[in-house]
CSV table of C-alpha atoms and ligand atoms in Angstrom, one decimal:
chain,number,residue,atom,x,y,z
A,1101,MET,CA,7.5,13.6,2.3
A,1102,ARG,CA,6.7,13.6,6.0
A,1103,ILE,CA,3.2,14.8,6.6
A,1104,VAL,CA,0.9,15.2,9.6
A,1105,LEU,CA,-2.8,15.1,9.1
A,1106,VAL,CA,-4.8,16.9,11.7
A,1107,GLY,CA,-8.6,17.7,12.1
A,1108,PRO,CA,-11.5,16.8,14.4
A,1109,PRO,CA,-12.9,13.3,14.6
A,1110,GLY,CA,-15.1,12.8,11.6
A,1111,ALA,CA,-13.2,15.2,9.4
A,1112,GLY,CA,-12.3,12.3,7.1
A,1113,LYS,CA,-8.7,11.9,8.1
A,1114,GLY,CA,-8.6,8.2,7.7
A,1115,THR,CA,-10.4,8.3,4.3
A,1116,GLN,CA,-8.1,11.1,3.0
A,1117,ALA,CA,-5.0,9.6,4.4
A,1118,ALA,CA,-5.6,6.3,2.5
A,1119,PHE,CA,-5.9,8.2,-0.8
A,1120,LEU,CA,-3.0,10.7,-0.1
A,1121,ALA,CA,-0.7,8.0,1.0
A,1122,LYS,CA,-1.3,6.0,-2.2
A,1123,ASN,CA,-0.9,9.1,-4.4
A,1124,LEU,CA,2.3,10.1,-2.6
A,1125,ASP,CA,3.6,6.6,-2.3
A,1126,ILE,CA,4.2,6.8,1.5
A,1127,PRO,CA,2.8,4.6,4.3
A,1128,HIS,CA,-0.3,5.7,6.1
A,1129,ILE,CA,0.4,5.5,9.8
A,1130,SER,CA,-2.7,5.8,12.0
A,1131,THR,CA,-2.2,5.4,15.8
A,1132,GLY,CA,-6.0,4.8,16.1
A,1133,ASP,CA,-5.6,1.8,13.7
A,1134,LEU,CA,-2.5,0.6,15.5
A,1135,PHE,CA,-4.4,0.6,18.8
A,1136,ARG,CA,-7.4,-1.1,17.3
A,1137,ALA,CA,-5.2,-3.8,15.8
A,1138,ASN,CA,-3.6,-4.3,19.3
A,1139,ILE,CA,-7.1,-4.6,20.8
A,1140,SER,CA,-8.3,-7.2,18.3
A,1141,GLN,CA,-5.0,-9.2,18.8
A,1142,GLY,CA,-5.5,-9.0,22.6
A,1143,THR,CA,-2.0,-7.6,23.3
A,1144,ALA,CA,-1.1,-5.9,26.6
A,1145,LEU,CA,-0.9,-2.6,24.8
A,1146,GLY,CA,-4.4,-3.1,23.4
A,1147,VAL,CA,-5.8,-4.0,26.9
A,1148,GLU,CA,-4.3,-0.8,28.3
A,1149,ALA,CA,-5.5,1.4,25.4
A,1150,LYS,CA,-9.1,0.1,25.3
A,1151,GLY,CA,-10.5,1.8,28.3
A,1152,TYR,CA,-9.2,5.2,27.2
A,1153,MET,CA,-10.5,4.7,23.7
A,1154,ASP,CA,-13.9,3.6,24.8
A,1155,ARG,CA,-14.2,6.7,26.9
A,1156,GLY,CA,-13.0,8.9,24.0
A,1157,GLU,CA,-9.9,10.0,26.0
A,1158,LEU,CA,-6.3,10.0,24.8
A,1159,VAL,CA,-4.2,7.0,25.5
A,1160,PRO,CA,-1.3,8.1,27.8
A,1161,ASP,CA,1.7,9.6,26.0
A,1162,GLU,CA,4.2,7.0,27.3
A,1163,VAL,CA,2.3,4.2,25.5
A,1164,THR,CA,1.4,6.2,22.3
A,1165,ILE,CA,4.7,7.8,21.6
A,1166,GLY,CA,6.7,4.5,21.9
A,1167,MET,CA,4.2,2.8,19.6
A,1168,ALA,CA,4.3,5.5,17.0
A,1169,GLN,CA,8.1,5.7,17.1
A,1170,ASP,CA,8.4,1.9,16.6
A,1171,ARG,CA,6.1,2.1,13.5
A,1172,MET,CA,8.0,5.1,12.0
A,1173,LYS,CA,11.3,3.1,12.4
A,1174,GLN,CA,10.1,0.4,10.0
A,1175,ASP,CA,11.7,0.2,6.6
A,1176,ASP,CA,8.7,1.3,4.5
A,1177,ALA,CA,8.7,4.7,6.4
A,1178,ALA,CA,12.4,5.4,5.7
A,1179,ASN,CA,11.5,7.9,2.9
A,1180,GLY,CA,8.4,9.5,4.4
A,1181,PHE,CA,5.1,8.8,6.0
A,1182,LEU,CA,1.6,10.3,6.5
A,1183,LEU,CA,0.7,10.5,10.1
A,1184,ASP,CA,-3.0,10.2,10.9
A,1185,GLY,CA,-4.1,10.9,14.5
A,1186,PHE,CA,-0.5,11.5,15.8
A,1187,PRO,CA,0.6,13.8,17.3
A,1188,ARG,CA,-2.6,14.6,19.3
A,1189,ASN,CA,-1.2,17.0,21.9
A,1190,VAL,CA,1.8,19.3,22.2
A,1191,ALA,CA,3.9,16.8,24.2
A,1192,GLN,CA,3.6,14.3,21.3
A,1193,ALA,CA,4.4,17.0,18.8
A,1194,GLU,CA,7.6,17.8,20.7
A,1195,ALA,CA,8.5,14.1,21.0
A,1196,LEU,CA,8.0,13.7,17.2
A,1197,ASP,CA,10.2,16.7,16.5
A,1198,ALA,CA,12.9,15.3,18.8
A,1199,VAL,CA,12.8,11.9,17.1
A,1200,LEU,CA,13.1,13.5,13.6
A,1201,LYS,CA,15.8,15.9,14.6
A,1202,LYS,CA,17.9,13.0,15.9
A,1203,ASP,CA,18.1,11.7,12.3
A,1204,ASP,CA,18.4,15.1,10.8
A,1205,MET,CA,14.9,15.0,9.4
A,1206,GLN,CA,11.9,17.3,9.6
A,1207,LEU,CA,8.2,17.5,8.7
A,1208,ASP,CA,7.3,18.9,5.3
A,1209,ALA,CA,3.7,19.9,6.0
A,1210,VAL,CA,0.8,19.7,8.5
A,1211,LEU,CA,-2.5,19.3,6.6
A,1212,ASP,CA,-5.3,20.7,8.7
A,1213,LEU,CA,-8.8,19.4,7.7
A,1214,GLU,CA,-11.5,21.9,8.6
A,1215,VAL,CA,-15.1,20.9,9.0
A,1216,PRO,CA,-18.0,22.5,10.9
A,1217,GLU,CA,-19.0,20.9,14.2
A,1218,ASP,CA,-22.6,20.0,13.3
A,1219,GLU,CA,-21.3,18.2,10.2
A,1220,VAL,CA,-18.8,16.2,12.3
A,1221,VAL,CA,-21.5,14.9,14.5
A,1222,LYS,CA,-23.6,13.8,11.5
A,1223,ARG,CA,-20.7,12.2,9.8
A,1224,ILE,CA,-19.7,10.2,12.9
A,1225,ALA,CA,-23.2,9.0,13.9
A,1226,GLY,CA,-23.7,7.3,10.5
A,1227,ARG,CA,-20.1,6.1,10.0
A,1228,ARG,CA,-19.6,2.4,9.3
A,1229,ILE,CA,-16.2,0.8,8.9
A,1230,CYS,CA,-15.0,-2.4,7.3
A,1231,ARG,CA,-13.6,-5.1,9.7
A,1232,ASN,CA,-11.0,-6.0,7.0
A,1233,ASP,CA,-9.7,-2.5,6.3
A,1234,SER,CA,-10.4,0.7,8.1
A,1235,ALA,CA,-9.8,2.7,4.9
A,1236,HIS,CA,-13.1,1.2,3.6
A,1237,VAL,CA,-15.4,3.7,5.2
A,1238,PHE,CA,-19.1,4.2,4.5
A,1239,HIS,CA,-22.0,6.3,5.8
A,1240,VAL,CA,-25.5,5.1,6.2
A,1241,GLU,CA,-26.9,8.2,4.5
A,1242,TYR,CA,-24.1,10.0,2.6
A,1243,ASN,CA,-22.2,7.0,1.2
A,1244,ALA,CA,-24.4,3.9,1.8
A,1245,PRO,CA,-23.0,0.5,0.8
A,1246,LYS,CA,-25.0,-1.4,-1.9
A,1247,THR,CA,-25.9,-4.0,0.7
A,1248,GLU,CA,-26.5,-2.9,4.2
A,1249,GLY,CA,-23.7,-4.0,6.5
A,1250,VAL,CA,-21.4,-5.3,3.7
A,1251,CYS,CA,-18.3,-3.5,2.4
A,1252,ASP,CA,-18.6,-2.7,-1.3
A,1253,VAL,CA,-14.9,-3.0,-1.8
A,1254,CYS,CA,-14.1,-6.4,-0.3
A,1255,GLY,CA,-17.3,-7.9,1.1
A,1256,GLY,CA,-16.2,-7.5,4.7
A,1257,GLU,CA,-18.5,-6.9,7.6
A,1258,LEU,CA,-19.3,-3.2,8.3
A,1259,TYR,CA,-19.5,-2.2,12.0
A,1260,GLN,CA,-19.9,1.0,14.0
A,1261,ARG,CA,-16.9,1.9,16.1
A,1262,ALA,CA,-17.7,1.7,19.9
A,1263,ASP,CA,-16.3,5.2,20.3
A,1264,ASP,CA,-18.6,6.6,17.6
A,1265,SER,CA,-21.5,6.8,20.1
A,1266,GLU,CA,-23.0,10.3,20.6
A,1267,GLU,CA,-21.8,10.6,24.2
A,1268,THR,CA,-18.2,9.5,23.4
A,1269,VAL,CA,-18.1,11.8,20.3
A,1270,ARG,CA,-18.8,14.7,22.6
A,1271,THR,CA,-15.8,13.8,24.7
A,1272,ARG,CA,-13.6,13.3,21.7
A,1273,LEU,CA,-14.5,16.7,20.3
A,1274,GLU,CA,-13.7,18.3,23.7
A,1275,VAL,CA,-10.4,16.5,23.8
A,1276,TYR,CA,-9.7,17.7,20.2
A,1277,HIS,CA,-10.4,21.3,21.1
A,1278,THR,CA,-8.5,21.4,24.4
A,1279,GLN,CA,-5.5,19.0,23.6
A,1280,THR,CA,-5.1,18.6,19.9
A,1281,GLU,CA,-6.0,22.0,18.4
A,1282,PRO,CA,-3.0,23.6,20.2
A,1283,ILE,CA,-0.7,21.6,18.0
A,1284,ILE,CA,-1.9,23.7,15.0
A,1285,ASP,CA,-0.4,26.8,16.6
A,1286,TYR,CA,2.7,24.9,17.5
A,1287,TYR,CA,3.2,23.9,13.9
A,1288,ARG,CA,2.1,27.4,12.6
A,1289,ALA,CA,5.1,28.8,14.4
A,1290,GLN,CA,7.2,26.4,12.2
A,1291,ASN,CA,5.3,27.6,9.1
A,1292,LEU,CA,4.1,24.1,8.3
A,1293,VAL,CA,0.3,24.4,8.4
A,1294,VAL,CA,-1.9,24.2,5.3
A,1295,THR,CA,-5.6,24.4,6.1
A,1296,ILE,CA,-8.2,23.1,3.6
A,1297,SER,CA,-12.0,22.6,3.8
A,1298,ALA,CA,-13.0,19.0,4.3
A,1299,LEU,CA,-16.5,19.5,3.0
A,1300,GLY,CA,-17.6,18.1,-0.4
A,1301,LYS,CA,-17.0,14.7,-2.1
A,1302,VAL,CA,-14.1,12.6,-1.1
A,1303,ASP,CA,-12.3,13.0,-4.4
A,1304,GLU,CA,-12.8,16.8,-4.3
A,1305,VAL,CA,-11.2,16.9,-0.9
A,1306,THR,CA,-8.3,14.7,-2.0
A,1307,ALA,CA,-7.7,17.0,-5.0
A,1308,ARG,CA,-7.8,20.0,-2.7
A,1309,ALA,CA,-5.3,18.4,-0.4
A,1310,MET,CA,-2.9,17.4,-3.2
A,1311,ASP,CA,-3.0,21.0,-4.5
A,1312,ALA,CA,-2.3,22.4,-1.1
A,1313,LEU,CA,0.6,20.0,-0.5
A,1314,LYS,CA,2.2,20.8,-3.8
A,1315,LYS,CA,2.3,24.4,-2.9
B,1970,AMP,P1,-8.8,7.6,15.8
B,1970,AMP,O1,-8.9,6.3,15.1
B,1970,AMP,O2,-7.6,8.5,15.3
B,1970,AMP,O3,-10.1,8.4,15.9
B,1970,AMP,O4,-8.4,7.3,17.3
B,1970,AMP,C1,-9.3,6.6,18.2
B,1970,AMP,C2,-8.9,6.7,19.6
B,1970,AMP,O5,-7.5,6.1,19.8
B,1970,AMP,C3,-8.7,8.1,20.2
B,1970,AMP,O6,-10.0,8.6,20.6
B,1970,AMP,C4,-7.8,7.8,21.3
B,1970,AMP,O7,-8.4,7.2,22.4
B,1970,AMP,C5,-6.8,6.8,20.7
B,1970,AMP,N1,-5.7,7.5,20.1
B,1970,AMP,C6,-5.4,7.5,18.7
B,1970,AMP,N2,-4.3,8.2,18.5
B,1970,AMP,C7,-3.8,8.7,19.7
B,1970,AMP,C8,-2.8,9.6,20.1
B,1970,AMP,N3,-1.9,10.1,19.2
B,1970,AMP,N4,-2.7,9.8,21.4
B,1970,AMP,C9,-3.5,9.3,22.3
B,1970,AMP,N5,-4.6,8.6,22.0
B,1970,AMP,C10,-4.7,8.2,20.7
């Protein structure tokens, strides 16, 4: 299966993607994670991406599309993938279509996670992520780790993403509405969109997502 996950920052895309990818036995490809890995390794790509990310803006398409394409070409993605955070504007969606078409492939579904804006802000403000694995996500109130600052899963250090500050979140939400939301209409025209509510417990949302994808 080839799936795109879309939804505002804080919808739980990363959390859901990790579970869905495991259930469906396809790799979870997150452009945000790829950028963060490049930043921590100090690569040229990471240096270029960091300023945009810190401001909550999109990294330019020339950089992003090439990076996503390279990742999708790897062996583990030959039979499918779950894209999380890509595409994020219509130009990227068109580039993805072109790449797939070249190999006679197409997307199977676009899963749209819906969550009210006030909930998004609360989720992001309290979000803490494990340095070892970005799929290990906690929330200081809703899903607090047993020991403050320590990952329950692997003992890694929990941190707050630099772009999870209130000011940057506002920019990211605006970017989502103006640049990313239009891809939902783009994919609606291809009859690919399934929308589910991202409210509720993590496993409830995963079950809802699996149901929607089966249909
Ligand atoms: P995420 O982890 O998906 O929330 O992404 C974090 C940040 O990485 C975004 O706010 C952007 O600055 C950058 N980023 C991730 N994916 C993309 C993309 N597809 N296009 C442009 N920028 C991206």
